[in-house]
Amino acid sequence: MAETSPRHSDVCANGDHSGQPAMTSSGTGACSRDGGIPVVDFAVLVNGPADERSQAVRDLGRACQDWGFFMVINHGVPEALRETVMEGCKELFSLPEEEKAEYLEAAPMDPIRIGTGFYAAVDGARYWRDYVKMFAHPELHCPAKPEKLRDVAAEYAAQTRAMLLQLATAISESLGLDGGRISEALNLEACFQILVGNHYPPYTGPDGVGTGLPAHSDHGLLTLLFQNGVDGLQVQHDGQWLLAKHLPGAFFVIVGDQLEIVSNGRYKAVIHRAVVGGERERMSVVSMISPSMDAVVEPVPELARDGRGLEFRGVRYRDYMAHQQSNKLEAKEALDIARAQPTAA
């Protein structure tokens, strides 16, 4: 099992706030839930006593509303599995280029893609990042080498998918809906899932701090992320950038665009970025779930009955993903194609 962490009611995490990319932080510590990045105890959400679970669901809802970002502890995904999938990605990055050639700079909707930056055809900037993207559900697509990667990726995808679907159930409840309502609306039984391995090499630029990925929100529903102990993930909160510091064994969870749409704007996709600096390489592994490719994502009607109206129109998820992945990453601009009234330029 993953390393056990303190209960959600006893711990929170602080980070460094700065208007510029920052590579240091005040660290983590015990404090009230309101003192830093929200922490959700997954074991309580799934198996806790009724009163504790109800409180955890409310805390989860506040995290999605106020932050769009939180950590999950006591999740049950083995640490050994996380380390093995990261090691497999690391081996892939070290392969000779000819052994990865068929996947290098593939099109945005290809099931396996290896490259640098975000999408070289539209980047217009040098981002300090290597990546592999693998569609993982409904069908797993994985490079042939390293050979061990397929089996470990399949297991990791299955365990993290189950975890994210349970989080989606609790999030649905936190909105005052039946637990299965979000899943039904987005056809999550046939959800799209992608695994991403990120490698941020040591940065040698003249200013000491560079960009691994620019500020953006994720195109999916929920993103699960863990890293190798080297910080670099920053989230925007209350107009400031916060360097996310993880608790041992925890996952970061990032609210994506599809949750903002289906919740009719009650829960906000968080803008985040990756910064690089120093002599240590950073690695992260992402597991993201999204609606089924053919689901038309629109606000759940029950959430438009309080006088706020519909903030978004329906957009097929396949089309939304293709749009976001084929254009420059610019904060939350991709959401404009789904807004009932697009934001002014």
Short mmCIF file of C-alpha atoms in Angstrom, two decimals:
data_model
loop_
_atom_site.label_atom_id
_atom_site.label_comp_id
_atom_site.label_asym_id
_atom_site.label_seq_id
_atom_site.Cartn_x
_atom_site.Cartn_y
_atom_site.Cartn_z
CA MET A 1 0.00 0.00 0.00
CA ALA A 2 1.00 3.61 -0.42
CA GLU A 3 2.57 5.36 2.52
CA THR A 4 -0.07 6.27 5.07
CA SER A 5 -0.53 9.97 5.75
CA PRO A 6 -2.42 11.93 8.43
CA ARG A 7 -6.19 12.13 8.25
CA HIS A 8 -7.76 14.90 6.15
CA SER A 9 -9.07 16.75 9.18
CA ASP A 10 -5.59 17.09 10.70
CA VAL A 11 -3.31 18.23 7.92
CA CYS A 12 -2.90 20.63 5.03
CA ALA A 13 -0.02 21.68 2.84
CA ASN A 14 1.46 25.09 2.24
CA GLY A 15 3.39 26.29 -0.78
CA ASP A 16 5.35 29.30 -1.88
CA HIS A 17 3.28 32.15 -3.32
CA SER A 18 4.94 34.31 -5.92
CA GLY A 19 4.18 36.32 -9.00
CA GLN A 20 7.23 34.73 -10.64
CA PRO A 21 8.23 31.09 -11.01
CA ALA A 22 9.67 29.99 -7.70
CA MET A 23 11.77 26.98 -6.89
CA THR A 24 11.62 27.16 -3.11
CA SER A 25 8.79 26.77 -0.64
CA SER A 26 7.93 27.15 2.99
CA GLY A 27 7.33 23.42 3.11
CA THR A 28 4.50 21.38 4.57
CA GLY A 29 3.20 21.00 8.04
CA ALA A 30 0.24 20.38 10.30
CA CYS A 31 -2.30 23.18 10.27
CA SER A 32 -5.98 23.85 9.73
CA ARG A 33 -7.62 22.78 6.45
CA ASP A 34 -7.88 26.44 5.44
CA GLY A 35 -4.14 27.04 5.68
CA GLY A 36 -3.00 25.56 2.37
CA ILE A 37 -3.67 23.07 -0.40
CA PRO A 38 -6.72 20.99 0.57
CA VAL A 39 -6.12 17.37 1.54
CA VAL A 40 -8.77 14.69 1.05
CA ASP A 41 -8.64 11.29 2.76
CA PHE A 42 -9.69 8.81 0.09
CA ALA A 43 -10.22 6.00 2.59
CA VAL A 44 -12.83 8.10 4.40
CA LEU A 45 -14.58 8.94 1.12
CA VAL A 46 -14.87 5.27 0.25
CA ASN A 47 -15.27 3.44 3.56
CA GLY A 48 -15.56 6.01 6.34
CA PRO A 49 -18.37 6.20 8.89
CA ALA A 50 -21.38 8.10 7.58
CA ASP A 51 -20.70 11.32 9.45
CA GLU A 52 -17.00 11.39 8.55
CA ARG A 53 -17.75 10.57 4.95
CA SER A 54 -20.34 13.35 4.71
CA GLN A 55 -17.78 15.82 6.03
CA ALA A 56 -15.17 14.53 3.58
CA VAL A 57 -17.61 14.99 0.68
CA ARG A 58 -18.25 18.58 1.78
CA ASP A 59 -14.50 19.20 2.07
CA LEU A 60 -14.02 17.75 -1.40
CA GLY A 61 -16.65 20.08 -2.80
CA ARG A 62 -15.01 23.11 -1.22
CA ALA A 63 -11.65 22.04 -2.64
CA CYS A 64 -13.14 21.82 -6.15
CA GLN A 65 -14.92 25.16 -5.76
CA ASP A 66 -12.24 27.22 -4.05
CA TRP A 67 -9.07 25.69 -5.49
CA GLY A 68 -9.76 23.28 -8.36
CA PHE A 69 -6.82 21.40 -6.89
CA PHE A 70 -6.20 19.13 -3.93
CA MET A 71 -4.16 16.22 -2.62
CA VAL A 72 -5.43 12.73 -1.94
CA ILE A 73 -3.98 10.56 0.82
CA ASN A 74 -4.69 6.95 1.87
CA HIS A 75 -5.58 6.10 -1.72
CA GLY A 76 -4.32 2.51 -1.79
CA VAL A 77 -2.24 2.72 -4.98
CA PRO A 78 1.02 0.91 -4.09
CA GLU A 79 4.14 3.02 -4.00
CA ALA A 80 6.01 0.23 -5.78
CA LEU A 81 3.58 0.46 -8.71
CA ARG A 82 4.05 4.22 -8.97
CA GLU A 83 7.82 3.87 -8.92
CA THR A 84 7.78 1.11 -11.53
CA VAL A 85 5.64 3.03 -14.02
CA MET A 86 7.88 6.08 -13.60
CA GLU A 87 10.97 3.94 -14.14
CA GLY A 88 9.40 2.50 -17.29
CA CYS A 89 8.82 6.00 -18.66
CA LYS A 90 12.39 6.94 -17.79
CA GLU A 91 13.70 3.94 -19.73
CA LEU A 92 11.58 4.94 -22.71
CA PHE A 93 13.04 8.44 -22.75
CA SER A 94 16.56 6.99 -22.75
CA LEU A 95 15.97 4.75 -25.80
CA PRO A 96 17.80 5.60 -29.04
CA GLU A 97 15.74 7.94 -31.21
CA GLU A 98 15.33 5.35 -33.96
CA GLU A 99 13.47 3.06 -31.54
CA LYS A 100 10.91 5.82 -30.88
CA ALA A 101 10.80 7.28 -34.39
CA GLU A 102 7.28 6.17 -35.31
CA TYR A 103 5.83 8.06 -32.33
CA LEU A 104 7.94 11.23 -32.44
CA GLU A 105 5.82 14.33 -32.89
CA ALA A 106 2.74 12.33 -33.86
CA ALA A 107 -0.54 14.18 -34.41
CA PRO A 108 -2.42 15.37 -31.30
CA MET A 109 -5.11 12.69 -31.53
CA ASP A 110 -2.78 9.78 -32.25
CA PRO A 111 -2.95 7.14 -29.48
CA ILE A 112 0.82 7.19 -28.79
CA ARG A 113 2.84 10.37 -28.97
CA ILE A 114 6.41 11.12 -27.93
CA GLY A 115 7.88 14.57 -28.18
CA THR A 116 9.21 17.70 -26.56
CA GLY A 117 7.48 20.86 -25.34
CA PHE A 118 3.69 20.66 -25.85
CA TYR A 119 3.03 20.31 -29.60
CA ALA A 120 5.97 21.44 -31.70
CA ALA A 121 3.84 22.51 -34.67
CA VAL A 122 2.16 25.27 -32.65
CA ASP A 123 4.43 25.86 -29.63
CA GLY A 124 6.28 28.89 -30.91
CA ALA A 125 8.49 28.60 -27.81
CA ARG A 126 11.05 26.23 -26.30
CA TYR A 127 9.60 24.32 -23.38
CA TRP A 128 11.96 22.29 -21.21
CA ARG A 129 10.08 19.00 -21.35
CA ASP A 130 10.08 15.53 -22.91
CA TYR A 131 6.88 13.51 -22.82
CA VAL A 132 5.12 10.30 -23.76
CA LYS A 133 1.34 10.22 -24.08
CA MET A 134 -0.54 6.93 -24.22
CA PHE A 135 -4.28 6.41 -24.63
CA ALA A 136 -5.14 3.95 -21.87
CA HIS A 137 -8.92 3.42 -21.99
CA PRO A 138 -11.13 2.06 -23.50
CA GLU A 139 -8.03 0.44 -25.05
CA LEU A 140 -4.43 0.66 -23.94
CA HIS A 141 -1.89 1.83 -26.50
CA CYS A 142 1.75 1.53 -25.46
CA PRO A 143 5.13 1.65 -27.21
CA ALA A 144 6.69 -1.76 -27.79
CA LYS A 145 9.80 -0.79 -25.82
CA PRO A 146 10.69 -0.97 -23.04
CA GLU A 147 8.88 -4.31 -22.91
CA LYS A 148 7.94 -4.05 -19.24
CA LEU A 149 6.09 -0.78 -19.73
CA ARG A 150 2.88 -2.26 -21.18
CA ASP A 151 2.01 -4.49 -18.22
CA VAL A 152 2.81 -1.90 -15.59
CA ALA A 153 0.99 0.83 -17.53
CA ALA A 154 -2.10 -1.39 -17.79
CA GLU A 155 -2.11 -2.05 -14.04
CA TYR A 156 -1.46 1.58 -13.17
CA ALA A 157 -4.18 2.76 -15.55
CA ALA A 158 -6.70 0.34 -14.05
CA GLN A 159 -5.97 1.29 -10.43
CA THR A 160 -5.92 5.02 -11.01
CA ARG A 161 -9.02 4.89 -13.21
CA ALA A 162 -10.96 3.14 -10.46
CA MET A 163 -9.77 5.74 -7.97
CA LEU A 164 -10.70 8.69 -10.20
CA LEU A 165 -14.15 7.24 -10.90
CA GLN A 166 -14.77 6.98 -7.17
CA LEU A 167 -13.68 10.59 -6.78
CA ALA A 168 -16.15 11.52 -9.54
CA THR A 169 -18.92 9.82 -7.56
CA ALA A 170 -18.09 11.81 -4.42
CA ILE A 171 -17.81 15.03 -6.45
CA SER A 172 -21.26 14.37 -7.89
CA GLU A 173 -22.61 14.03 -4.35
CA SER A 174 -20.85 17.23 -3.28
CA LEU A 175 -22.87 19.06 -5.95
CA GLY A 176 -26.09 17.83 -4.37
CA LEU A 177 -26.61 15.22 -7.11
CA ASP A 178 -26.91 11.46 -6.98
CA GLY A 179 -23.51 9.83 -6.84
CA GLY A 180 -23.86 8.40 -10.34
CA ARG A 181 -25.24 11.54 -12.00
CA ILE A 182 -21.94 12.91 -13.33
CA SER A 183 -20.92 9.45 -14.53
CA GLU A 184 -24.24 9.07 -16.34
CA ALA A 185 -24.01 12.51 -17.95
CA LEU A 186 -20.47 11.89 -19.24
CA ASN A 187 -20.76 8.13 -19.94
CA LEU A 188 -17.82 7.46 -17.65
CA GLU A 189 -18.30 3.70 -17.96
CA ALA A 190 -16.71 4.21 -21.37
CA CYS A 191 -14.45 7.02 -20.20
CA PHE A 192 -11.42 8.15 -22.12
CA GLN A 193 -8.20 7.83 -20.14
CA ILE A 194 -4.70 8.96 -21.01
CA LEU A 195 -1.38 8.32 -19.28
CA VAL A 196 1.41 10.87 -19.62
CA GLY A 197 5.01 10.57 -18.54
CA ASN A 198 6.85 13.90 -18.25
CA HIS A 199 10.61 14.42 -18.03
CA TYR A 200 11.99 17.86 -17.24
CA PRO A 201 15.80 17.82 -17.69
CA PRO A 202 18.10 19.89 -15.49
CA TYR A 203 17.79 23.50 -16.59
CA THR A 204 20.86 25.27 -17.90
CA GLY A 205 19.31 28.54 -19.05
CA PRO A 206 20.90 31.89 -18.20
CA ASP A 207 18.15 33.11 -15.86
CA GLY A 208 18.10 30.00 -13.68
CA VAL A 209 14.37 29.32 -14.09
CA GLY A 210 12.61 28.13 -17.23
CA THR A 211 9.25 26.89 -18.45
CA GLY A 212 8.46 23.20 -18.63
CA LEU A 213 4.83 23.82 -19.60
CA PRO A 214 3.05 27.18 -19.86
CA ALA A 215 -0.02 28.17 -17.88
CA HIS A 216 -3.05 26.10 -18.92
CA SER A 217 -6.02 24.12 -17.70
CA ASP A 218 -6.49 20.43 -18.53
CA HIS A 219 -8.94 19.34 -21.22
CA GLY A 220 -10.27 16.36 -19.24
CA LEU A 221 -12.39 15.79 -16.16
CA LEU A 222 -9.88 14.93 -13.42
CA THR A 223 -6.10 14.60 -13.53
CA LEU A 224 -4.07 12.55 -11.07
CA LEU A 225 -0.36 13.42 -10.79
CA PHE A 226 2.64 12.26 -8.81
CA GLN A 227 6.26 13.34 -9.15
CA ASN A 228 9.73 12.12 -8.26
CA GLY A 229 10.23 14.45 -5.30
CA VAL A 230 11.52 17.40 -7.33
CA ASP A 231 9.10 20.33 -7.19
CA GLY A 232 7.99 22.29 -10.22
CA LEU A 233 4.19 22.15 -10.40
CA GLN A 234 2.63 25.55 -9.77
CA VAL A 235 -1.10 26.31 -9.48
CA GLN A 236 -2.83 29.66 -9.68
CA HIS A 237 -4.84 30.48 -6.56
CA ASP A 238 -6.34 33.86 -5.66
CA GLY A 239 -4.36 35.49 -8.44
CA GLN A 240 -1.00 34.19 -7.22
CA TRP A 241 1.20 31.29 -8.23
CA LEU A 242 1.69 28.60 -5.59
CA LEU A 243 4.45 26.00 -5.80
CA ALA A 244 2.71 22.75 -4.92
CA LYS A 245 4.47 20.74 -2.21
CA HIS A 246 3.24 17.18 -1.93
CA LEU A 247 2.78 15.09 1.19
CA PRO A 248 4.66 11.77 1.20
CA GLY A 249 2.71 9.17 -0.76
CA ALA A 250 -0.01 11.61 -1.84
CA PHE A 251 -1.39 12.34 -5.29
CA PHE A 252 -2.18 15.77 -6.65
CA VAL A 253 -5.66 16.01 -8.23
CA ILE A 254 -6.34 18.72 -10.82
CA VAL A 255 -9.86 19.76 -11.81
CA GLY A 256 -10.19 19.91 -15.60
CA ASP A 257 -12.33 21.78 -18.09
CA GLN A 258 -15.00 19.08 -18.39
CA LEU A 259 -15.82 19.29 -14.68
CA GLU A 260 -16.19 23.06 -14.99
CA ILE A 261 -18.60 22.53 -17.89
CA VAL A 262 -20.72 19.74 -16.43
CA SER A 263 -20.96 21.55 -13.06
CA ASN A 264 -22.13 24.72 -14.87
CA GLY A 265 -19.16 26.65 -13.57
CA ARG A 266 -19.60 25.78 -9.91
CA TYR A 267 -16.28 23.97 -9.89
CA LYS A 268 -13.42 25.66 -11.71
CA ALA A 269 -10.66 24.10 -13.77
CA VAL A 270 -7.41 25.29 -12.23
CA ILE A 271 -4.72 27.05 -14.24
CA HIS A 272 -1.35 25.46 -13.63
CA ARG A 273 2.13 25.30 -15.13
CA ALA A 274 5.45 23.51 -14.78
CA VAL A 275 8.65 25.43 -14.01
CA VAL A 276 12.19 24.07 -14.16
CA GLY A 277 15.42 25.10 -12.51
CA GLY A 278 18.49 23.64 -10.91
CA GLU A 279 20.62 20.57 -11.50
CA ARG A 280 18.05 17.88 -10.64
CA GLU A 281 15.79 16.37 -13.28
CA ARG A 282 12.08 16.29 -12.52
CA MET A 283 9.68 13.56 -13.58
CA SER A 284 5.94 13.29 -13.21
CA VAL A 285 3.33 10.75 -14.25
CA VAL A 286 -0.22 11.80 -15.08
CA SER A 287 -3.40 9.73 -15.27
CA MET A 288 -6.36 11.67 -16.62
CA ILE A 289 -9.97 10.55 -17.04
CA SER A 290 -12.40 12.31 -19.32
CA PRO A 291 -15.88 11.77 -20.75
CA SER A 292 -16.27 9.15 -23.43
CA MET A 293 -15.00 10.50 -26.72
CA ASP A 294 -18.49 10.76 -28.20
CA ALA A 295 -20.20 12.26 -25.13
CA VAL A 296 -21.68 15.71 -25.65
CA VAL A 297 -20.59 17.55 -22.53
CA GLU A 298 -22.94 20.20 -21.21
CA PRO A 299 -24.08 21.41 -17.79
CA VAL A 300 -26.25 19.02 -15.80
CA PRO A 301 -29.71 20.66 -15.98
CA GLU A 302 -30.24 20.36 -12.23
CA LEU A 303 -27.37 22.84 -11.70
CA ALA A 304 -29.00 25.57 -13.79
CA ARG A 305 -32.13 25.92 -11.66
CA ASP A 306 -30.90 28.51 -9.20
CA GLY A 307 -31.24 31.47 -11.51
CA ARG A 308 -27.73 31.37 -12.89
CA GLY A 309 -28.71 29.91 -16.27
CA LEU A 310 -26.50 27.77 -18.47
CA GLU A 311 -22.91 29.00 -18.66
CA PHE A 312 -21.86 26.47 -21.30
CA ARG A 313 -23.27 24.86 -24.41
CA GLY A 314 -22.83 21.23 -25.38
CA VAL A 315 -19.60 20.24 -27.13
CA ARG A 316 -18.58 16.73 -28.11
CA TYR A 317 -15.57 15.80 -26.02
CA ARG A 318 -13.63 14.44 -29.00
CA ASP A 319 -13.93 17.84 -30.70
CA TYR A 320 -13.00 19.72 -27.53
CA MET A 321 -9.88 17.64 -26.97
CA ALA A 322 -8.78 17.99 -30.60
CA HIS A 323 -9.21 21.77 -30.36
CA GLN A 324 -7.25 22.12 -27.14
CA GLN A 325 -4.47 19.78 -28.17
CA SER A 326 -3.98 21.40 -31.59
CA ASN A 327 -3.55 24.98 -30.39
CA LYS A 328 -1.14 26.86 -28.18
CA LEU A 329 -1.69 26.46 -24.47
CA GLU A 330 -3.14 29.79 -23.34
CA ALA A 331 -4.57 29.56 -19.80
CA LYS A 332 -8.27 28.59 -20.21
CA GLU A 333 -8.89 29.88 -23.74
CA ALA A 334 -9.98 26.44 -24.95
CA LEU A 335 -13.09 26.77 -22.77
CA ASP A 336 -14.29 29.65 -24.93
CA ILE A 337 -15.59 27.22 -27.57
CA ALA A 338 -18.01 25.83 -24.97
CA ARG A 339 -19.11 29.05 -23.29
CA ALA A 340 -22.70 30.12 -23.81
CA GLN A 341 -21.36 33.65 -24.11
CA PRO A 342 -17.64 33.71 -25.00
CA THR A 343 -15.46 35.96 -22.90
CA ALA A 344 -14.40 39.26 -24.42
CA ALA A 345 -10.94 39.38 -25.96
#
